[in-house]
XYZ file of C-alpha atoms in Angstrom:
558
model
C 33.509 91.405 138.779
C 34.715 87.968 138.902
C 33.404 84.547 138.680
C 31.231 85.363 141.363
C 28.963 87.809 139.849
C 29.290 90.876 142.055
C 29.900 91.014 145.656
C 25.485 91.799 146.261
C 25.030 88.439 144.471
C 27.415 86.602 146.349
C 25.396 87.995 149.808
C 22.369 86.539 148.067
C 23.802 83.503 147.609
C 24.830 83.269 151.350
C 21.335 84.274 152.345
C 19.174 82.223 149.915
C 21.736 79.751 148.049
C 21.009 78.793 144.378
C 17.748 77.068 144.414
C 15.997 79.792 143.390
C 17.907 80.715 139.800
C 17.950 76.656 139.529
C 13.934 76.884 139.604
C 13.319 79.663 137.567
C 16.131 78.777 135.149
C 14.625 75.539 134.449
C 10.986 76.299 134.071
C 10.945 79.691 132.711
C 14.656 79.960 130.650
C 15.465 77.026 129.207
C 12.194 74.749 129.928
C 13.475 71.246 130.396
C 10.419 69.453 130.063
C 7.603 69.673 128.310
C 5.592 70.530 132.066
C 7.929 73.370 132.129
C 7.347 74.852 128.969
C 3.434 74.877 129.580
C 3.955 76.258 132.763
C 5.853 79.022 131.153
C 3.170 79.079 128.602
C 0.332 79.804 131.205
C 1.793 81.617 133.830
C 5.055 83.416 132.476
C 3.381 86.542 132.065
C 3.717 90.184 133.248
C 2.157 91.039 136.928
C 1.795 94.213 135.824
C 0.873 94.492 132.052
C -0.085 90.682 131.280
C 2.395 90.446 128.479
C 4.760 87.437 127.417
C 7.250 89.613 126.231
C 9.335 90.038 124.152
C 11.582 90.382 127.110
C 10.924 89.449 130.904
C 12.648 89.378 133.852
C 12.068 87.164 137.084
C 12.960 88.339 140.197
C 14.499 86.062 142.525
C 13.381 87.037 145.754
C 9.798 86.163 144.926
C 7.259 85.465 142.665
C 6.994 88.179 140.302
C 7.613 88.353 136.111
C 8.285 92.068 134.966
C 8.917 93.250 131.090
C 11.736 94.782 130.745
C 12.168 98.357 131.501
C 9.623 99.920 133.369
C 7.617 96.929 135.108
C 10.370 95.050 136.508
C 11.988 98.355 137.660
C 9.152 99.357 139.406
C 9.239 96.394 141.264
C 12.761 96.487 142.487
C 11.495 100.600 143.698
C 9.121 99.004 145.538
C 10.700 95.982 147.334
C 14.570 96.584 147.067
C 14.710 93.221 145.649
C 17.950 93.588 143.699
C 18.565 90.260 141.970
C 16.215 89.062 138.599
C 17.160 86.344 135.983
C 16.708 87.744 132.503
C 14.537 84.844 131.116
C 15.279 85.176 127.137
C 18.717 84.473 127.541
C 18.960 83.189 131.110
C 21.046 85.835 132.145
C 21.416 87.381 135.483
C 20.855 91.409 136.348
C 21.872 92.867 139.589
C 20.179 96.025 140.281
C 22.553 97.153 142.682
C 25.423 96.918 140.333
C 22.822 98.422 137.269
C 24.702 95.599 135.576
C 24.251 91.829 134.278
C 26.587 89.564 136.023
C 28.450 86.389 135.806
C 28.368 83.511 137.725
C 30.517 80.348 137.106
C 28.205 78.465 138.922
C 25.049 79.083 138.267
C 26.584 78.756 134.514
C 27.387 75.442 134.695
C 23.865 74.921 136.305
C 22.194 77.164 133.106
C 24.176 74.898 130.525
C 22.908 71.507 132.127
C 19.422 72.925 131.503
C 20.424 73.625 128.361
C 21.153 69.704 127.646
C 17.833 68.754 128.780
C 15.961 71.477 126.847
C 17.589 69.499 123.616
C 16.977 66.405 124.890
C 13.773 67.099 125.876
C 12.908 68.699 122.182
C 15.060 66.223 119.911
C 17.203 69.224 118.914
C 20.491 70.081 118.671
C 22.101 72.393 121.222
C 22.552 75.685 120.547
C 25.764 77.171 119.850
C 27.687 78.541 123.124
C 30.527 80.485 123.119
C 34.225 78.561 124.651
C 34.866 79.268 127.948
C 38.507 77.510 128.969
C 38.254 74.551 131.623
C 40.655 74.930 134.856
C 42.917 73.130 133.196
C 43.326 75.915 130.235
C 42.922 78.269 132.316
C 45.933 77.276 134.356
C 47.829 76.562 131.423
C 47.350 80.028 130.120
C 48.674 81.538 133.645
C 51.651 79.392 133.923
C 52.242 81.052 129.699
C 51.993 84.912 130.202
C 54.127 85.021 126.913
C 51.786 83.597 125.057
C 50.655 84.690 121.380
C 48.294 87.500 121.813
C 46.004 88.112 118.366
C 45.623 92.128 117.658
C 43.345 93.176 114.866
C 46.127 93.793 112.988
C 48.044 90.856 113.720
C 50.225 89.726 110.729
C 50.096 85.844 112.203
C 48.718 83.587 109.842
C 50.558 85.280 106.648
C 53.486 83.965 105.512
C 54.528 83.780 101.579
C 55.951 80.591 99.422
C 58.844 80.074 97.720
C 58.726 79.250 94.310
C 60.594 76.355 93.489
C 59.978 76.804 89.898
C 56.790 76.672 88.001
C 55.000 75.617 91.495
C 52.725 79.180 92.015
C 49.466 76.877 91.186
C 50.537 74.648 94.628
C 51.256 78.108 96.300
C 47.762 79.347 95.801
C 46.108 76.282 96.705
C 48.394 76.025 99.939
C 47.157 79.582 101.025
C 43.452 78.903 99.912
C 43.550 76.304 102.388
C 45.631 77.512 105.210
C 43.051 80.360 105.566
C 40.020 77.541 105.551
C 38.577 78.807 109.350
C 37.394 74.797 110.297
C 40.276 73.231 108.959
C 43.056 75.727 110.748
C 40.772 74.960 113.603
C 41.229 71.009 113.207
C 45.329 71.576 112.358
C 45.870 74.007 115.093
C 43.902 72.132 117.275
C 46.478 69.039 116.837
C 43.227 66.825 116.386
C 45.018 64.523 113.870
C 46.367 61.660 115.014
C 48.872 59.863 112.765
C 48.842 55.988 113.064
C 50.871 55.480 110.038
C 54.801 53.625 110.998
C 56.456 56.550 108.877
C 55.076 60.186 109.573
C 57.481 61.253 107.433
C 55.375 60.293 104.394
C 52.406 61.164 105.806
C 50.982 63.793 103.956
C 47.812 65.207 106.461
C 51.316 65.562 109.139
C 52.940 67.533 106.432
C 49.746 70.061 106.511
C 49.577 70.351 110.201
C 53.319 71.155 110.064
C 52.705 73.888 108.053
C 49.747 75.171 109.802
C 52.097 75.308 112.918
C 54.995 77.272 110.776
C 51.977 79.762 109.488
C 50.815 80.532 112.552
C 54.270 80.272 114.397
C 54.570 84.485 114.286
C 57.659 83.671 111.979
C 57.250 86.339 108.596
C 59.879 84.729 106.546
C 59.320 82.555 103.272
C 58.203 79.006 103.548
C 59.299 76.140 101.325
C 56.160 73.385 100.343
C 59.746 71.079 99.047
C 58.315 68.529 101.456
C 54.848 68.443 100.442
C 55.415 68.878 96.399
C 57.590 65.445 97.191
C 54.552 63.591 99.135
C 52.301 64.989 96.349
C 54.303 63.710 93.553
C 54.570 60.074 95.002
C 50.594 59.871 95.672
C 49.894 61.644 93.118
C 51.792 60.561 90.089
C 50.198 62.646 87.225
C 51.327 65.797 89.026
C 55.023 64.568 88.685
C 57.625 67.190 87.209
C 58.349 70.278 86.790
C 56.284 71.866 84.328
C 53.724 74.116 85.485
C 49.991 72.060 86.753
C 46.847 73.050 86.667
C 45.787 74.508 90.134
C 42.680 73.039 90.009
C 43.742 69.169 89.145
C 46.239 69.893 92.268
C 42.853 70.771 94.097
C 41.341 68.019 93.693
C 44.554 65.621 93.694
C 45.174 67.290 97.281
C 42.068 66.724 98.895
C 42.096 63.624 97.716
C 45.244 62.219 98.770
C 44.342 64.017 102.589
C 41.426 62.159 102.526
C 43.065 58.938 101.785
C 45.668 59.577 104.582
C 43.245 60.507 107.427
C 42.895 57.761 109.736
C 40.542 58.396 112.603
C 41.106 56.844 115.874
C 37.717 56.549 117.841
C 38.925 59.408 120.149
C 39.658 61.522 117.116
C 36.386 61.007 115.908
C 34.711 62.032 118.519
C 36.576 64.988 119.477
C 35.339 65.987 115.676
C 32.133 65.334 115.260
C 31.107 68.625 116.005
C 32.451 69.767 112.317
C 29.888 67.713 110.928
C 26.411 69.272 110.581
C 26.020 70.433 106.822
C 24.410 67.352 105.218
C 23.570 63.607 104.842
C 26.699 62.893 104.183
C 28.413 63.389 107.612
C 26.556 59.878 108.962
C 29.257 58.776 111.101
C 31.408 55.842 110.094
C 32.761 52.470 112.470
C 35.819 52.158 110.531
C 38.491 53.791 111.485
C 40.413 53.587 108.388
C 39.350 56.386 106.271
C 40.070 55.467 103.145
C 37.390 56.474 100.360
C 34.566 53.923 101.349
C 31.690 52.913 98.876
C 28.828 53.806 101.305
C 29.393 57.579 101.239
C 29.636 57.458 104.926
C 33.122 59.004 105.094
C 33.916 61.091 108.184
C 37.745 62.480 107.776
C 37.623 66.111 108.444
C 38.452 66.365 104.439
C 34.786 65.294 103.838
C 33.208 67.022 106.834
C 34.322 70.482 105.111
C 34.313 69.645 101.404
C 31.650 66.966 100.789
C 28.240 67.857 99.368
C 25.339 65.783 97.436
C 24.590 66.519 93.898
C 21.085 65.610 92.739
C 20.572 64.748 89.659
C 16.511 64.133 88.688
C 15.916 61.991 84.521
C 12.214 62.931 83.682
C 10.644 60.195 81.188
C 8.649 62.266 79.056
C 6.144 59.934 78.321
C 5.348 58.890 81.781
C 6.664 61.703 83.748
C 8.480 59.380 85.846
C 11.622 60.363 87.754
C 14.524 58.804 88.419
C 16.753 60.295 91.065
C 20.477 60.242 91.385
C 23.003 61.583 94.568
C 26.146 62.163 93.752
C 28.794 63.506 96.456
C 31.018 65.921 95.018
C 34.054 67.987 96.278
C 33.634 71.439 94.162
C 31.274 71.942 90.656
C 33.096 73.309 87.986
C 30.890 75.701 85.971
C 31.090 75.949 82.290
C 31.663 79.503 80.638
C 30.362 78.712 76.632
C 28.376 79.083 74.391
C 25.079 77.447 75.842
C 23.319 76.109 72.883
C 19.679 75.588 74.796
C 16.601 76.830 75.883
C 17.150 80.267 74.192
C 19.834 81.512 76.368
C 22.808 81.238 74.181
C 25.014 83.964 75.308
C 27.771 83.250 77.755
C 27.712 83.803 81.470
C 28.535 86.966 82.920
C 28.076 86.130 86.635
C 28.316 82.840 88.930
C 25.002 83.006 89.170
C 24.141 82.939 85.249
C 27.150 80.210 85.428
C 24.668 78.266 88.529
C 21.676 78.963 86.726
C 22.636 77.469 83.752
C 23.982 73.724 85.850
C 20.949 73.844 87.343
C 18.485 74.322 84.741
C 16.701 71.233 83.272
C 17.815 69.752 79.715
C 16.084 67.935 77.118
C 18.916 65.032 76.413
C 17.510 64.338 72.471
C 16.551 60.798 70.675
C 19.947 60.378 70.698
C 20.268 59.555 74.656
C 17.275 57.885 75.322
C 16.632 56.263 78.192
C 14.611 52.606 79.366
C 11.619 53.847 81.413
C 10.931 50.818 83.669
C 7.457 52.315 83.751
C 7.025 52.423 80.140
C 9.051 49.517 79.684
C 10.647 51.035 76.411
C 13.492 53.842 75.490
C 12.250 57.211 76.103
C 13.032 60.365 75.787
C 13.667 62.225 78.705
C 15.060 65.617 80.813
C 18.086 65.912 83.223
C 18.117 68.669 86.281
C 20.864 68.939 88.711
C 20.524 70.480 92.028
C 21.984 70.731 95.090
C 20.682 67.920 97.643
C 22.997 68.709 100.287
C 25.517 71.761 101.045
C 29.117 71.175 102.005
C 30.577 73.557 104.575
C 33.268 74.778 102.266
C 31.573 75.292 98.792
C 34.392 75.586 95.744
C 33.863 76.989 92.439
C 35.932 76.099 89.214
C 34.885 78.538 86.537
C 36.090 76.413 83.703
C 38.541 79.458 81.399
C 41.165 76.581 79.910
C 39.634 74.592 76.699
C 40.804 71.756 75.259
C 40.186 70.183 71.942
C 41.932 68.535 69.247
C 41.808 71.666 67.046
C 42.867 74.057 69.735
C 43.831 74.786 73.413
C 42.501 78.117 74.583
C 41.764 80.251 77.696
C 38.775 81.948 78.328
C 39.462 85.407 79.600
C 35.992 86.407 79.790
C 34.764 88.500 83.493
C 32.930 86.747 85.674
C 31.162 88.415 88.090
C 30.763 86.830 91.725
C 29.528 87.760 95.277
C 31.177 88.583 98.273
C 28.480 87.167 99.913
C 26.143 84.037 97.906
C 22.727 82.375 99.127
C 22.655 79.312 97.691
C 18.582 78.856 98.289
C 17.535 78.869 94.801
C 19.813 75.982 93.389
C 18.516 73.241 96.510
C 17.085 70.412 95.183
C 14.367 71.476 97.894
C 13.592 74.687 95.708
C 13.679 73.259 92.246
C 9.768 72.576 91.930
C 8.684 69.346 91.834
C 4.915 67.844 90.352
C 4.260 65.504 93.575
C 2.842 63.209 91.082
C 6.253 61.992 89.973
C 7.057 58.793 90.714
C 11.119 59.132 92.762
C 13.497 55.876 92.477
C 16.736 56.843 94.170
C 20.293 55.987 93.587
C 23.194 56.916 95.743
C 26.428 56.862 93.920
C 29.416 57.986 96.096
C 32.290 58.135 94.142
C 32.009 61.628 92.516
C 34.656 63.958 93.409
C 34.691 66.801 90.809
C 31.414 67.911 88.965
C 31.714 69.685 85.720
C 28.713 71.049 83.229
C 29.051 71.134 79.817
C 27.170 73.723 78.195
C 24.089 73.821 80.526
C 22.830 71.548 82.797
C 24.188 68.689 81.513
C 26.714 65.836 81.807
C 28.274 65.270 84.880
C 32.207 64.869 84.965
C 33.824 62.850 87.292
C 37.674 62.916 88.815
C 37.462 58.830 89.545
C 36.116 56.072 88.461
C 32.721 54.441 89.301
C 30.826 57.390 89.256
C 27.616 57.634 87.022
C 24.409 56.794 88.492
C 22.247 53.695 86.799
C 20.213 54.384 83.120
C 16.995 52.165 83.965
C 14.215 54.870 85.758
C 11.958 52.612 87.862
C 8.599 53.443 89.899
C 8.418 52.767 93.396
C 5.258 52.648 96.013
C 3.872 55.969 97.022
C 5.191 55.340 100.370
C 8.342 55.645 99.225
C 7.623 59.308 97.257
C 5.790 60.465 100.696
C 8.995 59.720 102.845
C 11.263 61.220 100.445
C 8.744 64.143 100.234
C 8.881 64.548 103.796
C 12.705 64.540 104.430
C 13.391 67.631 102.010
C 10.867 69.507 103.199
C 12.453 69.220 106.827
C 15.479 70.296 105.896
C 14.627 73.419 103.709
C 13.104 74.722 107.116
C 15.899 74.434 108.962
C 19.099 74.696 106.898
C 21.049 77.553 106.487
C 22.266 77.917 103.024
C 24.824 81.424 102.951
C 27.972 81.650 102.017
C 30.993 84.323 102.600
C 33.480 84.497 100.247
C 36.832 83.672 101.422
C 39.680 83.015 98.552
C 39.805 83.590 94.833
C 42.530 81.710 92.824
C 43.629 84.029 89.752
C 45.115 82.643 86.438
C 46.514 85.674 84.727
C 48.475 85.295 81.057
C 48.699 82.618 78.434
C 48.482 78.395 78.366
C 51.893 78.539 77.742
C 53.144 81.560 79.964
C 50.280 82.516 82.970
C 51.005 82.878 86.935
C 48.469 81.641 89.732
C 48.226 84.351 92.430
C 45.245 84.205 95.271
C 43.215 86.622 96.953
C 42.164 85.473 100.675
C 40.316 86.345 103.520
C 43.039 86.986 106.481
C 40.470 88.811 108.788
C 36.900 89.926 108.702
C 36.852 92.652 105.822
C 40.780 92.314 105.572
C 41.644 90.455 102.482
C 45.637 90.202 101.357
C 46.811 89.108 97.987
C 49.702 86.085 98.051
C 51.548 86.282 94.906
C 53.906 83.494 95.603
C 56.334 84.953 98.663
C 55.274 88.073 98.617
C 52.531 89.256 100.626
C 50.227 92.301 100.243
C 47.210 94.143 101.173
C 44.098 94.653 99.430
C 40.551 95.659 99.196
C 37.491 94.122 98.918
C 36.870 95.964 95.292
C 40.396 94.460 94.167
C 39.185 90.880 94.889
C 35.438 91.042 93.228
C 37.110 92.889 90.321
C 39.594 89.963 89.324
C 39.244 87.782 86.297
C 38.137 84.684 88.989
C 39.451 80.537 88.581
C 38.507 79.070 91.207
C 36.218 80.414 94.028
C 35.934 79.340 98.104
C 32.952 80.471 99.638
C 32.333 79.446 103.356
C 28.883 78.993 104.916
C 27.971 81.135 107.413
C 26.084 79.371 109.509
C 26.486 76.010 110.557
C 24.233 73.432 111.943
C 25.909 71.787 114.737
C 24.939 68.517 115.960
């Protein structure tokens, strides 16, 4: 079969033409108006049993809707009519062939319905799988020795040097490399430098080495260039002692995001990454340098932005006073925690989530101004989760500092190969609808850290704490911001898949950085510097655990 269906649908078309599937397709498939779906809703029915389903078929040689199986056989017995549309996924079935078949034009017909049905119902379109364009297509034929991608394809795993001291910027360099949107962006050559010197561009240096990863090479790489473009934006990462691979976390995506300069065009041919929160709102300037209106669109912050929400109770008043922070990872404490009568220490992530999100009585000591009492209260801080980022990073928080002492914290933690994320929304985290909401959106936070339980918030730059005055605004205002979290618990997705796992093993003074990540689905490899090797799932969930990557698993395109 080619892109003609089958040679009995291509005499149907001669006979009858395509005016039929059009029809059908568009008032009983996709229903691109809201006439069309109540016409499906009266009539769309089985002649024979009277059902709507769960699967019918409409034959396109008359009038007649079949369930699948029996009915709509019986009817081809009977008639010899040999082509139906399959109306549940608007696919077509040729009964001659005993087959479903494809048809590059009735396709393009079926996904122009499909643009209507979302315009016509204010949704998003449904995810289709890529089908190449003539012009790929004849770009593939004129490169028959192109790279061809086996299940057990080694492409995409290549070790690093060290250059002394650097295996905390080799993990992070693999961690990323095997992020699935943003070797999509890279590989996709979607960034478009408009810097005079791409030399010292650092987002060019990345795409570079996306290209060398995925170049079938197995050799070594060097990061010599990008440890130099690091250094100079990055001063506090200077030398050649060994860093902390989470500070070069951080200090990466920030410098990225500070190089990404989006072109209109570039924009646009990205905007379909964005889809996991509030924060992805589009932005006019095409400079993407870290803007205060938290409107920041560089594919950094389409993958690794999400809102923190951070809720001060007055305790006289009840009165709430509602913070959103964005934040690139949360880095989870593993103490003592000295509250609420759980005082052991964590022994999962989800004990270590638990904790950050669990509400804390801040003491006479922190007292806030109540605008509603008009006087210094005391009060309770919760953080939750307002909005999810694609790409959700965990830093399980093993080094301590003090003046007394610098330790690590060896302690297991265990974590999920797979993590729902549900019960730490600030959409789950019950509410009394009698609370009075004032809301502050602070965009600045990069890093979030808790400290002992739920509560202060750490920041990796300045500007980032949210105002100390809680204030009561109209009930209006605590209706509408009722209303838009309930909307999006019902339709957000909120899974992850684990995908990397940075190891510290060793001392302060003597330890290694090595990383587990995901090369394939249920094929994980261990990169310990330049040498590469298999392992299992068991090996990964039984490390000691720094920092984990977790991707979601569903996105919400828009």
């Amino acid at each position: 079969m080619g892109e003609s269906g089958c040679v009995h649908f291509e005499a149907y078309v001669k006979e009858y033409g395509l005016e039929s599937f059009s029809v059908v397709h568009a008032c009983f498939s996709a229903c691109i108006s809201r006439e069309a779906r109540r016409r499906k809703a009266l009539s769309c029915l089985c002649h024979k049993c009277g059902s709507s389903g769960p699967q019918l078929y409409s034959c396109l040689h008359c009038i007649y809707f079949g369930c699948k199986g029996a009915h709509i056989d019986e009817h081809y017995k009977q008639t010899k009519h040999y082509i139906a549309l399959e109306l549940c996924y608007g696919m077509l079935y040729c009964y001659q062939c005993k087959d479903l078949i494809y048809h590059r034009e009735c396709q393009t017909i079926a996904e122009r319905h499909l643009r209507r049905e979302a315009h016509s119902l204010n949704k998003s379109l449904s995810w289709r799988p890529w089908s190449p364009s003539q012009l790929e297509i004849e770009l593939l034929l004129k490169n028959p020795k192109r790279r061809h991608v086996t299940a057990c394809t080694s492409i995409g795993l290549r070790g690093l040097l060290n250059l002394g001291s650097t295996c905390f910027m080799n993990c992070i360099v693999q961690a990323l490399i095997h992020t699935p949107l943003l070797r999509d962006y890279f590989l996709s050559e979607l960034h478009e430098c408009t810097t005079t010197n791409a030399a010292k561009c650092l987002v060019c240096e990345v795409s570079r080495l996306f290209q060398e990863f995925y170049s079938g090479e197995r050799g070594p790489l060097s990061l010599h260039r990008l440890l130099h473009l690091i250094w100079n934006h990055a001063r506090h990462l200077a030398g050649y002692e060994q860093q902390d691979a989470h500070e070069f976390f951080i200090a990466t995506l920030d410098v990225l995001h500070r190089h990404c300069k989006i072109s209109m065009s570039e924009h646009t041919a990205t905007s379909h990454f964005s889809g996991h929160g509030n924060w992805n709102t589009g932005s006019s300037n095409s400079n993407c340098c870290w803007c205060h209106c938290g409107n920041c669109s560089c594919i950094i912050d389409q993958i690794f932005t999400g809102g923190l929400q951070s809720d001060v109770v007055c305790q006289a008043c009840n009165g709430v006073s509602t913070t959103i922070d964005p934040f690139w990872d949360i880095s989870l404490d593993l103490g003592e925690s000295g509250t609420g009568g759980y005082g052991g220490p964590p022994k999962s992530l989800i004990d270590c989530l638990e904790r950050f999100t669990r509400a804390e009585h801040l003491g006479s000591s922190a007292k806030i101004k109540c605008s509603s009492c008009m006087s210094y209260q005391e009060s309770t801080k919760q953080l939750s989760m307002r909005t999810l980022p694609i790409v959700a990073s965990f830093h399980l928080k093993r080094f301590e500092h003090s003046s007394q002492i610098d330790k690590k914290i060896s302690t297991f933690i265990s974590f999920p190969s797979e993590l729902d994320m549900t019960p730490f929304m600030s959409q789950k985290k019950k509410m009394d609808p009698h609370h009075h909401h004032h809301h502050h959106q602070q965009p600045h936070k990069h890093s979030v850290a808790s400290n002992g339980g739920s509560g202060g918030t750490e920041s990796r730059r300045p500007g980032a704490s949210g105002g100390d005055t809680m204030e009561d605004t109209s009930e209006s205002t605590r209706s509408s911001h009722h209303q838009t979290v309930t909307t999006s618990s019902d339709t957000a997705d909120f899974r992850y898949s684990l995908y990397a796992v940075i190891n510290h093993v060793g001392t302060l003074d003597a330890g290694h950085y090595t990383a587990y990540v995901r090369h394939q689905k249920d094929i994980w490899v261990k990169c310990d510097d330049h040498i590469i090797t298999t392992a299992t799932l068991k090996q990964v969930l039984d490390s000691e655990g720094y920092l984990l990557f977790y991707h979601k698993k569903i996105l919400e395109y828009e």
